[in-house]
Short mmCIF file of C-alpha atoms and ligand atoms in Angstrom, two decimals:
data_model
loop_
_atom_site.label_atom_id
_atom_site.label_comp_id
_atom_site.label_asym_id
_atom_site.label_seq_id
_atom_site.Cartn_x
_atom_site.Cartn_y
_atom_site.Cartn_z
CA UNK H 790 8.05 -46.64 26.84
CA UNK H 791 11.38 -45.45 25.54
CA UNK H 792 13.31 -42.95 27.62
CA UNK H 793 16.12 -40.53 26.95
CA UNK H 794 18.00 -38.12 29.20
CA UNK H 795 16.78 -34.51 29.42
CA UNK H 796 19.37 -32.43 27.54
CA UNK H 797 19.66 -30.04 30.50
CA UNK H 798 19.52 -32.03 33.71
CA UNK H 799 20.08 -35.56 32.30
CA UNK H 800 17.02 -36.88 34.14
CA UNK H 801 15.30 -39.61 32.12
CA UNK H 802 12.24 -38.39 30.23
CA UNK H 803 9.90 -40.01 27.68
CA UNK H 804 11.32 -40.11 24.16
CA UNK H 805 8.80 -37.62 22.69
CA UNK H 806 9.61 -34.78 25.12
CA UNK H 807 12.26 -32.15 24.51
CA UNK H 808 12.95 -31.34 28.18
CA UNK H 809 11.71 -32.53 31.53
CA UNK H 810 8.85 -30.33 32.84
CA UNK H 811 11.22 -28.33 35.11
CA UNK H 812 13.74 -27.66 32.36
CA UNK H 813 10.96 -26.89 29.90
CA UNK H 814 9.89 -23.99 32.13
CA UNK H 815 13.47 -22.69 32.24
CA UNK H 816 13.99 -23.17 28.52
CA UNK H 817 10.75 -21.34 27.73
CA UNK H 818 11.75 -18.46 29.97
CA UNK H 819 15.15 -18.26 28.30
CA UNK H 820 13.53 -18.16 24.90
CA UNK H 821 11.25 -15.33 26.05
CA UNK H 822 14.28 -13.43 27.33
CA UNK H 823 16.12 -13.84 24.05
CA UNK H 824 13.06 -12.60 22.16
CA UNK H 825 12.78 -9.59 24.44
CA UNK H 826 16.48 -8.82 23.94
CA UNK H 827 16.06 -9.03 20.19
CA UNK H 828 13.06 -6.69 20.29
CA UNK H 829 14.97 -4.27 22.51
CA UNK H 830 17.91 -4.18 20.13
CA UNK H 831 15.53 -3.65 17.22
CA UNK H 832 13.71 -0.77 18.95
CA UNK H 833 17.03 0.74 19.87
CA UNK H 834 18.32 0.83 16.31
CA UNK H 835 14.94 2.12 15.12
CA UNK H 836 15.16 4.97 17.62
CA UNK H 837 18.66 5.71 16.42
CA UNK H 838 17.46 5.82 12.83
CA UNK H 839 14.56 8.09 13.71
CA UNK H 840 16.98 10.39 15.48
CA UNK H 841 19.15 10.41 12.38
CA UNK H 842 16.18 11.42 10.20
CA UNK H 843 15.09 14.10 12.66
CA UNK H 844 18.62 15.49 12.78
CA UNK H 845 18.69 15.57 8.99
CA UNK H 846 15.41 17.51 8.74
CA UNK H 847 16.80 20.04 11.21
CA UNK H 848 20.16 20.28 9.47
CA UNK H 849 21.30 23.48 7.84
CA UNK H 850 22.02 21.61 4.59
CA UNK H 851 18.43 20.40 4.33
CA UNK H 852 16.92 23.74 5.23
CA UNK H 853 19.04 25.44 2.57
CA UNK H 854 18.27 22.75 0.02
CA UNK H 855 14.54 22.66 0.58
CA UNK H 856 14.29 26.44 0.60
CA UNK H 857 16.27 26.54 -2.66
CA UNK H 858 13.86 24.07 -4.20
CA UNK H 859 10.79 25.99 -3.06
CA UNK H 860 12.05 29.30 -4.38
CA UNK H 861 13.23 27.65 -7.62
CA UNK H 862 9.69 26.45 -8.29
CA UNK H 863 8.35 29.82 -7.16
CA UNK H 864 6.54 28.07 -4.27
CA UNK H 865 4.41 26.15 -6.75
CA UNK H 866 3.42 22.55 -6.13
CA UNK H 867 5.18 20.25 -8.57
CA UNK H 868 2.95 17.28 -7.88
CA UNK H 869 -0.54 18.52 -8.89
CA UNK H 870 -2.00 15.22 -7.90
CA UNK H 871 -5.66 16.23 -7.97
CA UNK H 872 -8.20 19.05 -7.63
CA UNK H 873 -7.41 19.43 -3.94
CA UNK H 874 -4.00 20.79 -4.84
CA UNK H 875 -3.61 24.31 -3.49
CA UNK H 876 -0.76 25.05 -5.85
CA UNK H 877 1.20 26.58 -3.00
CA UNK H 878 4.22 24.47 -2.15
CA UNK H 879 5.27 24.66 1.46
CA UNK H 880 7.14 21.39 1.86
CA UNK H 881 9.74 19.41 -0.04
CA UNK H 882 9.14 15.72 -0.61
CA UNK H 883 11.75 13.00 -1.14
CA UNK H 884 10.78 10.93 -4.17
CA UNK H 885 12.93 8.09 -2.84
CA UNK H 886 12.19 8.16 0.89
CA UNK H 887 15.18 8.90 3.11
CA UNK H 888 14.16 5.91 5.24
CA UNK H 889 15.52 3.67 2.49
CA UNK H 890 19.21 3.10 1.81
CA UNK H 891 19.01 4.58 -1.67
CA UNK H 892 16.85 7.50 -0.58
CA UNK H 893 19.23 8.31 2.26
CA UNK H 894 22.11 8.51 -0.21
CA UNK H 895 20.09 10.91 -2.36
CA UNK H 896 18.67 12.95 0.50
CA UNK H 897 20.18 16.14 -0.87
CA UNK H 898 19.94 15.32 -4.57
CA UNK H 899 18.00 17.83 -6.60
CA UNK H 900 16.44 15.04 -8.67
CA UNK H 901 15.15 13.29 -5.58
CA UNK H 902 13.25 16.36 -4.41
CA UNK H 903 9.80 17.64 -5.18
CA UNK H 904 8.22 20.87 -3.95
CA UNK H 905 4.72 19.98 -2.81
CA UNK H 906 1.66 21.53 -1.21
CA UNK H 907 0.50 19.89 1.99
CA UNK H 908 -2.40 18.20 0.22
CA UNK H 909 -0.26 16.54 -2.43
CA UNK H 910 2.34 15.70 0.19
CA UNK H 911 -0.29 13.79 2.15
CA UNK H 912 -1.25 11.95 -1.02
CA UNK H 913 2.41 11.04 -1.50
CA UNK H 914 2.34 9.50 1.98
CA UNK H 915 -0.98 7.64 2.15
CA UNK H 916 0.12 5.98 5.38
CA UNK H 917 0.06 9.39 7.06
CA UNK H 918 -3.41 10.39 5.88
CA UNK H 919 -5.31 9.32 8.96
CA UNK H 920 -3.33 11.74 11.11
CA UNK H 921 -4.95 15.15 11.22
CA UNK H 922 -2.42 17.63 9.94
CA UNK H 923 -3.03 21.18 11.16
CA UNK H 924 -1.21 22.56 8.10
CA UNK H 925 -3.87 21.17 5.79
CA UNK H 926 -6.67 22.92 7.67
CA UNK H 927 -4.72 26.17 7.85
CA UNK H 928 -4.12 26.26 4.12
CA UNK H 929 -7.76 25.56 3.33
CA UNK H 930 -9.00 28.37 5.53
CA UNK H 931 -6.43 30.72 4.04
CA UNK H 932 -7.72 30.02 0.56
CA UNK H 933 -11.40 30.69 1.34
ZN1 LIG J 1734 15.59 -31.49 32.81
ZN1 LIG J 1735 -0.18 20.06 -4.79
ZN1 LIG J 1736 7.35 13.37 1.53
#
């Protein structure tokens, strides 16, 4: 059988192996650690981004802008996506989501905004539908 030195400890190992069994354990552990580090960094930047979005939604500029849009449309839903539309706009939707680079740039652009009722807003965000939104229930009971 042909042998070669283990790249870590230089012990001779069969040609087909990458490391000797001892070094393989260490190498695997190191790879795991690097993966964990990568994941940690990713989560960290995601948290930072989420904080950025939260701060934006609480900012004075956004509150002024969204209120301006709602009163401009006379609190009427601009989406009218289907029969479930209550017609009463209570939220302002970003047509280009602020979670994207382009949407973030246009977060306060009039043309990127849409006054929507809660129902239509949920339809605009199908990924959110499964979450029970108390606003939706409230509005339905109000209308009965
Ligand atoms: Zn080795
Ligand atoms: Zn609507
Ligand atoms: Zn939205």
